[in-house]
Amino acid sequence: MARSKISFSYEAIGSQILRADFMVENMRARAQRVMELAQSRAPVYSGRGRDPHRGRYKESFRVTTTSRG
């Protein structure tokens, strides 16, 4: 039986692949979908009376990207 061995360059994975433009864009798109789901489920006060903060929580979600190193 033939055996195979694989080894990874964790330096390449962390510093090149995870920070590559295509990966950043993919993760940003995923975060955008999660944010939209969170916004659709966020509670907004609907009781009687005026609430000056109505919808503030729902509108507070943001997607940002960062680059380290």
Coordinates of N, CA, C and O in Angstrom, one line a residue, residues 8-38:
F8 N 2.3 21.3 5.4 CA 1.8 22.7 5.1 C 2.8 23.7 5.6 O 3.5 23.5 6.6
S9 N 2.9 24.8 4.9 CA 3.7 25.9 5.3 C 2.8 26.9 6.0 O 2.0 27.6 5.3
Y10 N 2.8 26.9 7.3 CA 1.9 27.7 8.0 C 2.2 29.2 7.8 O 1.3 30.1 7.9
E11 N 3.4 29.5 7.5 CA 3.8 30.9 7.2 C 3.1 31.3 5.9 O 2.6 32.4 5.8
A12 N 3.1 30.5 4.9 CA 2.4 30.8 3.6 C 0.9 30.9 3.8 O 0.3 31.8 3.3
I13 N 0.4 30.0 4.6 CA -1.1 30.1 4.8 C -1.5 31.4 5.5 O -2.4 32.1 5.1
G14 N -0.7 31.7 6.6 CA -1.1 32.9 7.4 C -0.7 34.2 6.7 O -1.5 35.2 6.8
S15 N 0.4 34.3 6.1 CA 0.9 35.5 5.6 C 0.6 35.8 4.1 O 0.6 36.9 3.7
Q16 N 0.3 34.7 3.4 CA 0.0 34.9 2.0 C -1.4 34.6 1.6 O -2.2 35.4 1.0
I17 N -1.9 33.4 1.9 CA -3.2 33.0 1.5 C -4.3 33.7 2.2 O -5.2 34.3 1.6
L18 N -4.2 33.8 3.5 CA -5.3 34.4 4.3 C -5.4 35.9 4.1 O -6.4 36.5 4.3
R19 N -4.3 36.5 3.7 CA -4.3 37.9 3.4 C -4.4 38.3 2.0 O -4.3 39.5 1.6
A20 N -4.5 37.3 1.1 CA -4.6 37.6 -0.3 C -5.9 38.3 -0.6 O -6.9 38.1 0.1
D21 N -5.9 39.1 -1.6 CA -7.1 39.9 -2.0 C -8.3 39.1 -2.2 O -9.4 39.4 -1.8
F22 N -8.2 37.9 -2.9 CA -9.4 37.1 -3.1 C -10.0 36.6 -1.8 O -11.2 36.4 -1.7
M23 N -9.1 36.3 -0.8 CA -9.6 35.8 0.4 C -10.3 36.9 1.3 O -11.3 36.7 1.9
V24 N -9.7 38.0 1.3 CA -10.3 39.2 2.0 C -11.6 39.5 1.4 O -12.6 39.7 2.1
E25 N -11.8 39.5 0.1 CA -13.1 39.8 -0.6 C -14.1 38.7 -0.3 O -15.3 38.9 0.0
N26 N -13.7 37.4 -0.3 CA -14.6 36.3 0.1 C -15.1 36.4 1.5 O -16.3 36.3 1.7
M27 N -14.2 36.7 2.4 CA -14.6 36.8 3.8 C -15.5 38.1 4.0 O -16.4 38.0 4.8
R28 N -15.2 39.2 3.3 CA -16.0 40.4 3.4 C -17.4 40.1 2.9 O -18.4 40.4 3.5
A29 N -17.6 39.3 1.8 CA -18.9 39.0 1.3 C -19.6 38.1 2.3 O -20.9 38.3 2.5
R30 N -19.0 37.2 2.9 CA -19.6 36.3 3.9 C -20.1 37.1 5.1 O -21.2 36.9 5.6
A31 N -19.2 38.0 5.5 CA -19.6 38.9 6.7 C -20.8 39.8 6.3 O -21.6 40.0 7.2
Q32 N -20.8 40.2 5.1 CA -21.9 41.0 4.7 C -23.3 40.3 4.8 O -24.3 40.8 5.2
R33 N -23.2 39.0 4.4 CA -24.4 38.2 4.5 C -24.8 37.9 5.9 O -26.0 38.0 6.3
V34 N -23.9 37.7 6.8 CA -24.2 37.5 8.2 C -24.7 38.8 8.8 O -25.7 38.8 9.6
M35 N -24.2 40.0 8.4 CA -24.7 41.2 8.9 C -26.1 41.4 8.5 O -27.0 41.9 9.2
E36 N -26.4 41.1 7.2 CA -27.8 41.3 6.7 C -28.8 40.4 7.5 O -29.9 40.8 7.8
L37 N -28.3 39.2 7.8 CA -29.2 38.3 8.6 C -29.4 38.9 10.0 O -30.5 38.9 10.5
A38 N -28.3 39.4 10.6 CA -28.4 39.9 11.9 C -29.4 41.2 11.9 O -30.2 41.3 12.8

